[in-house]
Amino acid sequence: MAKEKETKATKKEQPADQQKPATKQAADEQPKTDVATEQTEKLQAEVAKLQEQLDGAQNDYLRSQAEIQNMQKRNQKEVSEMAKYGPQQLAKDIVPALDDLTRALDVQVDDESGQQLKTGIEMVVKHLDKALTDNDIHAVDEVGVQFDPEIHQAVQTVPASDEHPADTVVQVLQTGYRLADRVIRPAMVIVAQ
C-alpha cells in the first residue's frame, strides 16, 4: 500500500501536460488525420480531373487521326479521278470544233484549192481524233447497235425493218463521246421502233 500511495503522490506532483499523455497524443493525431484525409481527397479529385482531361485529349487525338486518314483517302480518290477524268473539260471544249470540221468535210468542192483545203481539214480532224483517243475519249457513233439510253439520245424513230430490228440505232445524227465510263456527250440518233 505504501507503494501505491507513493505512485499516487508522484502522479499528483507531475505537471498537467504530462499527466495524460495518451489523450493529448490522440488529440494531436486527430487534426493531423483530418488534414491528411482532406489532402488525400483533394489529390484524388485532382487525379480524377487530370484523368478526365487525359481521356478527352486521347479522344481528340484519335478523332484527329481518323480525320487525317479520311482526308488522305479523299485526296487519293480526287487525284485518281483527276487522272482518270482530267481530259473531260478539254474534250467538252474540243468536240464542238471537231463537229464543225467534220461538217466542213461534208461540203462538196470542185476546184483544186477547195480539195487542198479539204485535205488540210481531214488532217486536222485525224489529229484531233487521235488526241481524243490517246486521252481515252472515244466516239459513240456506231450504227446497228442496240439503243442504250446511257450513251444515246433518241431524237427520231423510224419503223423497224429486217435491216434494222426494233431498238437499234439506224443513223447517228451527231457523234457522242465517252471518257472511260463517263459520257461526255450522248450521241443523237434515229432509232428503229
mmCIF file with all atom_site columns, C-alpha atoms in Angstrom, residues 8-187:
data_model
loop_
_atom_site.group_PDB
_atom_site.id
_atom_site.type_symbol
_atom_site.label_atom_id
_atom_site.label_alt_id
_atom_site.label_comp_id
_atom_site.label_asym_id
_atom_site.label_entity_id
_atom_site.label_seq_id
_atom_site.pdbx_PDB_ins_code
_atom_site.Cartn_x
_atom_site.Cartn_y
_atom_site.Cartn_z
_atom_site.occupancy
_atom_site.B_iso_or_equiv
_atom_site.pdbx_formal_charge
_atom_site.auth_seq_id
_atom_site.auth_comp_id
_atom_site.auth_asym_id
_atom_site.auth_atom_id
_atom_site.pdbx_PDB_model_num
ATOM 1   C CA . LYS A 1 8   ? -0.319  8.455  -6.461   1.00 0.00 ? 8   LYS A CA 1
ATOM 2   C CA . ALA A 1 9   ? 1.779   11.153 -4.861   1.00 0.00 ? 9   ALA A CA 1
ATOM 3   C CA . THR A 1 10  ? 4.250   11.111 -7.739   1.00 0.00 ? 10  THR A CA 1
ATOM 4   C CA . LYS A 1 11  ? 1.447   11.392 -10.222  1.00 0.00 ? 11  LYS A CA 1
ATOM 5   C CA . LYS A 1 12  ? -0.001  14.365 -8.382   1.00 0.00 ? 12  LYS A CA 1
ATOM 6   C CA . GLU A 1 13  ? 3.351   16.137 -8.451   1.00 0.00 ? 13  GLU A CA 1
ATOM 7   C CA . GLN A 1 14  ? 3.730   15.779 -12.213  1.00 0.00 ? 14  GLN A CA 1
ATOM 8   C CA . PRO A 1 15  ? 2.727   18.802 -14.318  1.00 0.00 ? 15  PRO A CA 1
ATOM 9   C CA . ALA A 1 16  ? -0.673  18.716 -16.052  1.00 0.00 ? 16  ALA A CA 1
ATOM 10  C CA . ASP A 1 17  ? 0.697   18.276 -19.573  1.00 0.00 ? 17  ASP A CA 1
ATOM 11  C CA . GLN A 1 18  ? 2.464   15.077 -18.532  1.00 0.00 ? 18  GLN A CA 1
ATOM 12  C CA . GLN A 1 19  ? -0.377  13.562 -16.555  1.00 0.00 ? 19  GLN A CA 1
ATOM 13  C CA . LYS A 1 20  ? -2.489  12.475 -19.541  1.00 0.00 ? 20  LYS A CA 1
ATOM 14  C CA . PRO A 1 21  ? -0.099  11.798 -22.394  1.00 0.00 ? 21  PRO A CA 1
ATOM 15  C CA . ALA A 1 22  ? -2.381  9.289  -24.117  1.00 0.00 ? 22  ALA A CA 1
ATOM 16  C CA . THR A 1 23  ? -5.288  11.719 -24.550  1.00 0.00 ? 23  THR A CA 1
ATOM 17  C CA . LYS A 1 24  ? -3.111  14.612 -25.717  1.00 0.00 ? 24  LYS A CA 1
ATOM 18  C CA . GLN A 1 25  ? -1.399  12.423 -28.290  1.00 0.00 ? 25  GLN A CA 1
ATOM 19  C CA . ALA A 1 26  ? -4.819  11.280 -29.529  1.00 0.00 ? 26  ALA A CA 1
ATOM 20  C CA . ALA A 1 27  ? -5.916  14.912 -29.658  1.00 0.00 ? 27  ALA A CA 1
ATOM 21  C CA . ASP A 1 28  ? -2.804  15.853 -31.674  1.00 0.00 ? 28  ASP A CA 1
ATOM 22  C CA . GLU A 1 29  ? -3.309  12.945 -34.106  1.00 0.00 ? 29  GLU A CA 1
ATOM 23  C CA . GLN A 1 30  ? -6.973  13.828 -34.752  1.00 0.00 ? 30  GLN A CA 1
ATOM 24  C CA . PRO A 1 31  ? -6.205  17.149 -36.561  1.00 0.00 ? 31  PRO A CA 1
ATOM 25  C CA . LYS A 1 32  ? -3.335  15.523 -38.437  1.00 0.00 ? 32  LYS A CA 1
ATOM 26  C CA . THR A 1 33  ? -5.659  12.737 -39.646  1.00 0.00 ? 33  THR A CA 1
ATOM 27  C CA . ASP A 1 34  ? -8.311  15.253 -40.739  1.00 0.00 ? 34  ASP A CA 1
ATOM 28  C CA . VAL A 1 35  ? -5.704  17.263 -42.658  1.00 0.00 ? 35  VAL A CA 1
ATOM 29  C CA . ALA A 1 36  ? -4.291  14.113 -44.281  1.00 0.00 ? 36  ALA A CA 1
ATOM 30  C CA . THR A 1 37  ? -7.779  12.933 -45.261  1.00 0.00 ? 37  THR A CA 1
ATOM 31  C CA . GLU A 1 38  ? -8.601  16.342 -46.664  1.00 0.00 ? 38  GLU A CA 1
ATOM 32  C CA . GLN A 1 39  ? -5.365  16.446 -48.676  1.00 0.00 ? 39  GLN A CA 1
ATOM 33  C CA . THR A 1 40  ? -5.976  12.901 -49.939  1.00 0.00 ? 40  THR A CA 1
ATOM 34  C CA . GLU A 1 41  ? -9.461  13.855 -51.106  1.00 0.00 ? 41  GLU A CA 1
ATOM 35  C CA . LYS A 1 42  ? -8.091  16.949 -52.862  1.00 0.00 ? 42  LYS A CA 1
ATOM 36  C CA . LEU A 1 43  ? -5.415  14.888 -54.565  1.00 0.00 ? 43  LEU A CA 1
ATOM 37  C CA . GLN A 1 44  ? -7.927  12.243 -55.612  1.00 0.00 ? 44  GLN A CA 1
ATOM 38  C CA . ALA A 1 45  ? -10.206 14.943 -57.056  1.00 0.00 ? 45  ALA A CA 1
ATOM 39  C CA . GLU A 1 46  ? -7.246  16.427 -58.916  1.00 0.00 ? 46  GLU A CA 1
ATOM 40  C CA . VAL A 1 47  ? -6.243  12.976 -60.217  1.00 0.00 ? 47  VAL A CA 1
ATOM 41  C CA . ALA A 1 48  ? -9.832  12.397 -61.405  1.00 0.00 ? 48  ALA A CA 1
ATOM 42  C CA . LYS A 1 49  ? -9.842  15.791 -63.130  1.00 0.00 ? 49  LYS A CA 1
ATOM 43  C CA . LEU A 1 50  ? -6.487  15.086 -64.804  1.00 0.00 ? 50  LEU A CA 1
ATOM 44  C CA . GLN A 1 51  ? -7.673  11.619 -65.873  1.00 0.00 ? 51  GLN A CA 1
ATOM 45  C CA . GLU A 1 52  ? -10.764 13.218 -67.438  1.00 0.00 ? 52  GLU A CA 1
ATOM 46  C CA . GLN A 1 53  ? -8.563  15.719 -69.291  1.00 0.00 ? 53  GLN A CA 1
ATOM 47  C CA . LEU A 1 54  ? -6.293  12.898 -70.455  1.00 0.00 ? 54  LEU A CA 1
ATOM 48  C CA . ASP A 1 55  ? -9.268  10.885 -71.703  1.00 0.00 ? 55  ASP A CA 1
ATOM 49  C CA . GLY A 1 56  ? -10.547 13.951 -73.570  1.00 0.00 ? 56  GLY A CA 1
ATOM 50  C CA . ALA A 1 57  ? -7.128  14.585 -75.106  1.00 0.00 ? 57  ALA A CA 1
ATOM 51  C CA . GLN A 1 58  ? -6.822  10.947 -76.187  1.00 0.00 ? 58  GLN A CA 1
ATOM 52  C CA . ASN A 1 59  ? -10.308 11.082 -77.701  1.00 0.00 ? 59  ASN A CA 1
ATOM 53  C CA . ASP A 1 60  ? -9.418  14.285 -79.566  1.00 0.00 ? 60  ASP A CA 1
ATOM 54  C CA . TYR A 1 61  ? -6.185  12.683 -80.767  1.00 0.00 ? 61  TYR A CA 1
ATOM 55  C CA . LEU A 1 62  ? -7.984  9.598  -82.085  1.00 0.00 ? 62  LEU A CA 1
ATOM 56  C CA . ARG A 1 63  ? -10.569 11.759 -83.848  1.00 0.00 ? 63  ARG A CA 1
ATOM 57  C CA . SER A 1 64  ? -7.814  13.862 -85.389  1.00 0.00 ? 64  SER A CA 1
ATOM 58  C CA . GLN A 1 65  ? -6.026  10.747 -86.621  1.00 0.00 ? 65  GLN A CA 1
ATOM 59  C CA . ALA A 1 66  ? -9.260  9.421  -88.137  1.00 0.00 ? 66  ALA A CA 1
ATOM 60  C CA . GLU A 1 67  ? -9.905  12.774 -89.819  1.00 0.00 ? 67  GLU A CA 1
ATOM 61  C CA . ILE A 1 68  ? -6.371  12.822 -91.237  1.00 0.00 ? 68  ILE A CA 1
ATOM 62  C CA . GLN A 1 69  ? -6.852  9.316  -92.648  1.00 0.00 ? 69  GLN A CA 1
ATOM 63  C CA . ASN A 1 70  ? -10.200 10.344 -94.173  1.00 0.00 ? 70  ASN A CA 1
ATOM 64  C CA . MET A 1 71  ? -8.588  13.418 -95.738  1.00 0.00 ? 71  MET A CA 1
ATOM 65  C CA . GLN A 1 72  ? -5.797  11.289 -97.189  1.00 0.00 ? 72  GLN A CA 1
ATOM 66  C CA . LYS A 1 73  ? -8.327  8.859  -98.673  1.00 0.00 ? 73  LYS A CA 1
ATOM 67  C CA . ARG A 1 74  ? -10.378 11.717 -100.136 1.00 0.00 ? 74  ARG A CA 1
ATOM 68  C CA . ASN A 1 75  ? -7.246  13.268 -101.635 1.00 0.00 ? 75  ASN A CA 1
ATOM 69  C CA . GLN A 1 76  ? -6.158  9.957  -103.159 1.00 0.00 ? 76  GLN A CA 1
ATOM 70  C CA . LYS A 1 77  ? -9.634  9.490  -104.631 1.00 0.00 ? 77  LYS A CA 1
ATOM 71  C CA . GLU A 1 78  ? -9.637  13.032 -106.034 1.00 0.00 ? 78  GLU A CA 1
ATOM 72  C CA . VAL A 1 79  ? -6.176  12.579 -107.534 1.00 0.00 ? 79  VAL A CA 1
ATOM 73  C CA . SER A 1 80  ? -7.148  9.280  -109.169 1.00 0.00 ? 80  SER A CA 1
ATOM 74  C CA . GLU A 1 81  ? -10.388 10.825 -110.506 1.00 0.00 ? 81  GLU A CA 1
ATOM 75  C CA . MET A 1 82  ? -8.474  13.805 -111.858 1.00 0.00 ? 82  MET A CA 1
ATOM 76  C CA . ALA A 1 83  ? -6.062  11.457 -113.575 1.00 0.00 ? 83  ALA A CA 1
ATOM 77  C CA . LYS A 1 84  ? -8.948  9.424  -114.967 1.00 0.00 ? 84  LYS A CA 1
ATOM 78  C CA . TYR A 1 85  ? -11.369 12.240 -115.835 1.00 0.00 ? 85  TYR A CA 1
ATOM 79  C CA . GLY A 1 86  ? -8.960  15.176 -116.232 1.00 0.00 ? 86  GLY A CA 1
ATOM 80  C CA . PRO A 1 87  ? -9.325  15.396 -120.022 1.00 0.00 ? 87  PRO A CA 1
ATOM 81  C CA . GLN A 1 88  ? -13.116 15.703 -119.749 1.00 0.00 ? 88  GLN A CA 1
ATOM 82  C CA . GLN A 1 89  ? -13.238 19.506 -119.841 1.00 0.00 ? 89  GLN A CA 1
ATOM 83  C CA . LEU A 1 90  ? -10.760 19.619 -122.725 1.00 0.00 ? 90  LEU A CA 1
ATOM 84  C CA . ALA A 1 91  ? -12.914 17.150 -124.639 1.00 0.00 ? 91  ALA A CA 1
ATOM 85  C CA . LYS A 1 92  ? -16.040 19.236 -123.988 1.00 0.00 ? 92  LYS A CA 1
ATOM 86  C CA . ASP A 1 93  ? -14.222 22.230 -125.455 1.00 0.00 ? 93  ASP A CA 1
ATOM 87  C CA . ILE A 1 94  ? -12.733 20.395 -128.466 1.00 0.00 ? 94  ILE A CA 1
ATOM 88  C CA . VAL A 1 95  ? -15.781 18.338 -129.502 1.00 0.00 ? 95  VAL A CA 1
ATOM 89  C CA . PRO A 1 96  ? -17.818 21.271 -130.932 1.00 0.00 ? 96  PRO A CA 1
ATOM 90  C CA . ALA A 1 97  ? -14.841 22.365 -133.047 1.00 0.00 ? 97  ALA A CA 1
ATOM 91  C CA . LEU A 1 98  ? -14.411 18.782 -134.230 1.00 0.00 ? 98  LEU A CA 1
ATOM 92  C CA . ASP A 1 99  ? -18.110 18.699 -135.165 1.00 0.00 ? 99  ASP A CA 1
ATOM 93  C CA . ASP A 1 100 ? -17.693 21.866 -137.220 1.00 0.00 ? 100 ASP A CA 1
ATOM 94  C CA . LEU A 1 101 ? -14.658 20.491 -139.001 1.00 0.00 ? 101 LEU A CA 1
ATOM 95  C CA . THR A 1 102 ? -16.482 17.232 -139.751 1.00 0.00 ? 102 THR A CA 1
ATOM 96  C CA . ARG A 1 103 ? -19.396 19.185 -141.241 1.00 0.00 ? 103 ARG A CA 1
ATOM 97  C CA . ALA A 1 104 ? -16.910 21.161 -143.345 1.00 0.00 ? 104 ALA A CA 1
ATOM 98  C CA . LEU A 1 105 ? -15.682 17.860 -144.797 1.00 0.00 ? 105 LEU A CA 1
ATOM 99  C CA . ASP A 1 106 ? -19.228 17.086 -145.993 1.00 0.00 ? 106 ASP A CA 1
ATOM 100 C CA . VAL A 1 107 ? -19.187 20.121 -148.309 1.00 0.00 ? 107 VAL A CA 1
ATOM 101 C CA . GLN A 1 108 ? -18.621 19.216 -151.975 1.00 0.00 ? 108 GLN A CA 1
ATOM 102 C CA . VAL A 1 109 ? -15.741 21.065 -153.644 1.00 0.00 ? 109 VAL A CA 1
ATOM 103 C CA . ASP A 1 110 ? -14.874 21.070 -157.350 1.00 0.00 ? 110 ASP A CA 1
ATOM 104 C CA . ASP A 1 111 ? -11.702 23.082 -157.657 1.00 0.00 ? 111 ASP A CA 1
ATOM 105 C CA . GLU A 1 112 ? -8.161  22.207 -156.668 1.00 0.00 ? 112 GLU A CA 1
ATOM 106 C CA . SER A 1 113 ? -7.821  24.837 -153.894 1.00 0.00 ? 113 SER A CA 1
ATOM 107 C CA . GLY A 1 114 ? -11.031 23.539 -152.293 1.00 0.00 ? 114 GLY A CA 1
ATOM 108 C CA . GLN A 1 115 ? -9.640  19.991 -152.417 1.00 0.00 ? 115 GLN A CA 1
ATOM 109 C CA . GLN A 1 116 ? -6.413  21.134 -150.757 1.00 0.00 ? 116 GLN A CA 1
ATOM 110 C CA . LEU A 1 117 ? -8.387  22.909 -148.049 1.00 0.00 ? 117 LEU A CA 1
ATOM 111 C CA . LYS A 1 118 ? -10.491 19.787 -147.531 1.00 0.00 ? 118 LYS A CA 1
ATOM 112 C CA . THR A 1 119 ? -7.313  17.667 -147.272 1.00 0.00 ? 119 THR A CA 1
ATOM 113 C CA . GLY A 1 120 ? -5.965  20.048 -144.617 1.00 0.00 ? 120 GLY A CA 1
ATOM 114 C CA . ILE A 1 121 ? -9.231  19.815 -142.657 1.00 0.00 ? 121 ILE A CA 1
ATOM 115 C CA . GLU A 1 122 ? -9.092  15.989 -142.867 1.00 0.00 ? 122 GLU A CA 1
ATOM 116 C CA . MET A 1 123 ? -5.594  16.063 -141.373 1.00 0.00 ? 123 MET A CA 1
ATOM 117 C CA . VAL A 1 124 ? -6.744  18.310 -138.520 1.00 0.00 ? 124 VAL A CA 1
ATOM 118 C CA . VAL A 1 125 ? -9.718  16.012 -137.836 1.00 0.00 ? 125 VAL A CA 1
ATOM 119 C CA . LYS A 1 126 ? -7.413  12.972 -137.751 1.00 0.00 ? 126 LYS A CA 1
ATOM 120 C CA . HIS A 1 127 ? -5.077  14.702 -135.301 1.00 0.00 ? 127 HIS A CA 1
ATOM 121 C CA . LEU A 1 128 ? -7.947  15.731 -133.037 1.00 0.00 ? 128 LEU A CA 1
ATOM 122 C CA . ASP A 1 129 ? -9.425  12.204 -133.162 1.00 0.00 ? 129 ASP A CA 1
ATOM 123 C CA . LYS A 1 130 ? -6.026  10.755 -132.252 1.00 0.00 ? 130 LYS A CA 1
ATOM 124 C CA . ALA A 1 131 ? -5.602  13.249 -129.392 1.00 0.00 ? 131 ALA A CA 1
ATOM 125 C CA . LEU A 1 132 ? -9.020  12.295 -128.026 1.00 0.00 ? 132 LEU A CA 1
ATOM 126 C CA . THR A 1 133 ? -8.315  8.560  -128.377 1.00 0.00 ? 133 THR A CA 1
ATOM 127 C CA . ASP A 1 134 ? -4.920  8.935  -126.687 1.00 0.00 ? 134 ASP A CA 1
ATOM 128 C CA . ASN A 1 135 ? -6.722  10.511 -123.734 1.00 0.00 ? 135 ASN A CA 1
ATOM 129 C CA . ASP A 1 136 ? -9.224  7.612  -123.502 1.00 0.00 ? 136 ASP A CA 1
ATOM 130 C CA . ILE A 1 137 ? -12.003 9.626  -125.132 1.00 0.00 ? 137 ILE A CA 1
ATOM 131 C CA . HIS A 1 138 ? -13.920 7.549  -127.645 1.00 0.00 ? 138 HIS A CA 1
ATOM 132 C CA . ALA A 1 139 ? -16.596 8.430  -130.170 1.00 0.00 ? 139 ALA A CA 1
ATOM 133 C CA . VAL A 1 140 ? -20.055 6.905  -129.866 1.00 0.00 ? 140 VAL A CA 1
ATOM 134 C CA . ASP A 1 141 ? -21.147 6.708  -133.483 1.00 0.00 ? 141 ASP A CA 1
ATOM 135 C CA . GLU A 1 142 ? -21.937 3.098  -134.341 1.00 0.00 ? 142 GLU A CA 1
ATOM 136 C CA . VAL A 1 143 ? -24.957 2.270  -136.480 1.00 0.00 ? 143 VAL A CA 1
ATOM 137 C CA . GLY A 1 144 ? -26.842 -1.003 -135.993 1.00 0.00 ? 144 GLY A CA 1
ATOM 138 C CA . VAL A 1 145 ? -26.031 -1.334 -132.275 1.00 0.00 ? 145 VAL A CA 1
ATOM 139 C CA . GLN A 1 146 ? -28.635 -1.763 -129.545 1.00 0.00 ? 146 GLN A CA 1
ATOM 140 C CA . PHE A 1 147 ? -30.069 1.568  -128.355 1.00 0.00 ? 147 PHE A CA 1
ATOM 141 C CA . ASP A 1 148 ? -28.629 2.444  -124.930 1.00 0.00 ? 148 ASP A CA 1
ATOM 142 C CA . PRO A 1 149 ? -30.203 5.451  -123.178 1.00 0.00 ? 149 PRO A CA 1
ATOM 143 C CA . GLU A 1 150 ? -26.973 5.927  -121.199 1.00 0.00 ? 150 GLU A CA 1
ATOM 144 C CA . ILE A 1 151 ? -24.957 6.806  -124.317 1.00 0.00 ? 151 ILE A CA 1
ATOM 145 C CA . HIS A 1 152 ? -27.651 7.577  -126.931 1.00 0.00 ? 152 HIS A CA 1
ATOM 146 C CA . GLN A 1 153 ? -30.253 10.280 -127.189 1.00 0.00 ? 153 GLN A CA 1
ATOM 147 C CA . ALA A 1 154 ? -33.111 9.313  -129.480 1.00 0.00 ? 154 ALA A CA 1
ATOM 148 C CA . VAL A 1 155 ? -34.300 12.320 -131.468 1.00 0.00 ? 155 VAL A CA 1
ATOM 149 C CA . GLN A 1 156 ? -36.377 10.442 -134.030 1.00 0.00 ? 156 GLN A CA 1
ATOM 150 C CA . THR A 1 157 ? -37.826 6.974  -134.594 1.00 0.00 ? 157 THR A CA 1
ATOM 151 C CA . VAL A 1 158 ? -38.461 5.003  -137.773 1.00 0.00 ? 158 VAL A CA 1
ATOM 152 C CA . PRO A 1 159 ? -40.359 1.752  -138.265 1.00 0.00 ? 159 PRO A CA 1
ATOM 153 C CA . ALA A 1 160 ? -38.342 -1.395 -137.664 1.00 0.00 ? 160 ALA A CA 1
ATOM 154 C CA . SER A 1 161 ? -37.342 -3.491 -140.669 1.00 0.00 ? 161 SER A CA 1
ATOM 155 C CA . ASP A 1 162 ? -35.351 -6.600 -141.499 1.00 0.00 ? 162 ASP A CA 1
ATOM 156 C CA . GLU A 1 163 ? -32.258 -4.465 -141.918 1.00 0.00 ? 163 GLU A CA 1
ATOM 157 C CA . HIS A 1 164 ? -32.886 -2.505 -138.673 1.00 0.00 ? 164 HIS A CA 1
ATOM 158 C CA . PRO A 1 165 ? -34.614 -4.523 -135.914 1.00 0.00 ? 165 PRO A CA 1
ATOM 159 C CA . ALA A 1 166 ? -36.512 -2.751 -133.123 1.00 0.00 ? 166 ALA A CA 1
ATOM 160 C CA . ASP A 1 167 ? -34.489 -0.758 -130.590 1.00 0.00 ? 167 ASP A CA 1
ATOM 161 C CA . THR A 1 168 ? -31.409 -0.464 -132.784 1.00 0.00 ? 168 THR A CA 1
ATOM 162 C CA . VAL A 1 169 ? -29.618 2.665  -133.950 1.00 0.00 ? 169 VAL A CA 1
ATOM 163 C CA . VAL A 1 170 ? -30.468 3.390  -137.590 1.00 0.00 ? 170 VAL A CA 1
ATOM 164 C CA . GLN A 1 171 ? -28.467 6.596  -138.038 1.00 0.00 ? 171 GLN A CA 1
ATOM 165 C CA . VAL A 1 172 ? -26.193 8.811  -135.957 1.00 0.00 ? 172 VAL A CA 1
ATOM 166 C CA . LEU A 1 173 ? -27.055 12.495 -136.392 1.00 0.00 ? 173 LEU A CA 1
ATOM 167 C CA . GLN A 1 174 ? -24.407 13.810 -134.005 1.00 0.00 ? 174 GLN A CA 1
ATOM 168 C CA . THR A 1 175 ? -21.474 11.805 -132.674 1.00 0.00 ? 175 THR A CA 1
ATOM 169 C CA . GLY A 1 176 ? -21.385 11.257 -128.937 1.00 0.00 ? 176 GLY A CA 1
ATOM 170 C CA . TYR A 1 177 ? -18.251 10.972 -126.809 1.00 0.00 ? 177 TYR A CA 1
ATOM 171 C CA . ARG A 1 178 ? -17.364 8.877  -123.802 1.00 0.00 ? 178 ARG A CA 1
ATOM 172 C CA . LEU A 1 179 ? -14.401 9.248  -121.411 1.00 0.00 ? 179 LEU A CA 1
ATOM 173 C CA . ALA A 1 180 ? -13.632 5.903  -119.755 1.00 0.00 ? 180 ALA A CA 1
ATOM 174 C CA . ASP A 1 181 ? -17.001 5.042  -118.174 1.00 0.00 ? 181 ASP A CA 1
ATOM 175 C CA . ARG A 1 182 ? -18.397 8.601  -118.188 1.00 0.00 ? 182 ARG A CA 1
ATOM 176 C CA . VAL A 1 183 ? -20.484 10.042 -121.033 1.00 0.00 ? 183 VAL A CA 1
ATOM 177 C CA . ILE A 1 184 ? -19.260 13.454 -122.120 1.00 0.00 ? 184 ILE A CA 1
ATOM 178 C CA . ARG A 1 185 ? -21.995 13.903 -124.673 1.00 0.00 ? 185 ARG A CA 1
ATOM 179 C CA . PRO A 1 186 ? -24.634 11.341 -125.737 1.00 0.00 ? 186 PRO A CA 1
ATOM 180 C CA . ALA A 1 187 ? -24.932 10.521 -129.428 1.00 0.00 ? 187 ALA A CA 1
#
